Amino acid sequence: MENLDCCMCGAPFGDELGAVPLGADPESGPAGCHPCPTRLVARAREARDAALARSAEQTRKDAEAWESVREQYLARLDAVRQAAEEVTELTGNEETPPLRVTWLLMSLESAYAWTPDAPESPPSIDHEDYLLTNAEIRLSSAVITARGAVADRLAHHLINEARSEEPEMREELNCPEGCSGRHDIPNIDCGPGTVFEDLQRHCVTIEEPGQLPRPSRYTASHAVRSEEQAPLSPGLEERASIALAHLGPDVSHPEVLLSAAAAGLAAEALLNEPLDAIRTAPGGPDAGDVFAQGVDLYRRARRALVAACDGGPERLGAFTAVASDLDLPWAGGSHFTLRAASGPVADFVQNIEEQVWKTQELMRQQGWHDALLHRAFTAVFKTTHHFGMPGWPTVVEVAMERLASLDRASEPPELADLSAVEAALLQEPDRLGVNALGWLVRHALLG
């Protein structure tokens, strides 16, 4: 009886109005006429399309607003980055007076402290914005480089030496008219725009974006600091020499010390939690990629440390630039790049910059030799038997003996000639390529 009439409009079924079962049981469940379900489906589709249209319109509006906010933020970061690069260049020019260089650094630090906090994207735009991350990384790297260059010219020491009781000399330390902020020697703030005016005196013009509210990083950047900094690692040479005598290589030989320090710096770049997370994420590097990159970074670290001996700590910036490059493919013919990776790429890059900065600061405060000891100590605990360490030839010898005894049916063609493989492992392991290195690592031949 329940199927005699449409359950929605009540019209009786007959020759002209057929029944459409609507329940789970076609024989006993409810039924409706053909027009009713069709009408309901049409209304549901109209409601869905209207909701989608409203959502699309809101997304479009959010995207337009976000694009404007993002462009303003990127413009500010790019302007300060250009200023930092110009300050670095002017610092290297002997014609620029040291006191002038110092004021350039002070105004640059002020502009950097006034850079805004990163804006939050709307919920409708849920993708990760690599432009923001890359701009922040490039700005941080440029400011760190400028700091290192100015530090070599004893910026703060020269400012303190320039202080005088004579009025005509004290005018050199006065900020330009209209400057607001702190003016004590250990902590100077010239505001966000003075650096652009200062650079114009050197015929460098950078258009300054609009004024911004004071960001949260201003307070942290301009907190009062102690005028006398304690050594980063007091008694390092004595402690490291004792420990290395029991645990590591004979660092009394300069070449051994240099190689161990380079291996330690490369290990700090690769053996860390951010890279572990990147490796486990989709598209991450495999064992061969990491091993080949480690070999390449060791060589670059060694060259950078040698250059820093005569050219100063800022020469380590060449290592940072390669190790943290987002678009440079990794060594050994790898196709992996940091930009294409998932996971905490920004944390990975920040770790590299921090570790290199620590090495630079140690060089400035305690000398080149102590910085090498510190990184050699790192190598002993993180990468004792890696390429560049004194124990590497023994690792290769054992690996070749085990390789000869393995079933090599599945090995890559690059490993067919054992003599060539041994020579490459001893001199340039990344020359074998990431596939061969990955195979060796997976078979526990290279650790």
Short mmCIF file of C-alpha atoms in Angstrom, two decimals, residues 181-189 224:
data_model
loop_
_atom_site.label_atom_id
_atom_site.label_comp_id
_atom_site.label_asym_id
_atom_site.label_seq_id
_atom_site.Cartn_x
_atom_site.Cartn_y
_atom_site.Cartn_z
CA GLY A 181 65.88 55.72 19.13
CA ARG A 182 68.70 54.67 21.41
CA HIS A 183 72.08 56.30 20.96
CA ASP A 184 74.28 54.68 23.58
CA ILE A 185 77.37 53.07 22.11
CA PRO A 186 76.69 49.37 22.82
CA ASN A 187 73.13 49.55 21.46
CA ILE A 188 72.28 51.97 18.67
CA ASP A 189 69.00 52.26 16.79
CA VAL A 224 70.93 45.59 26.10
#
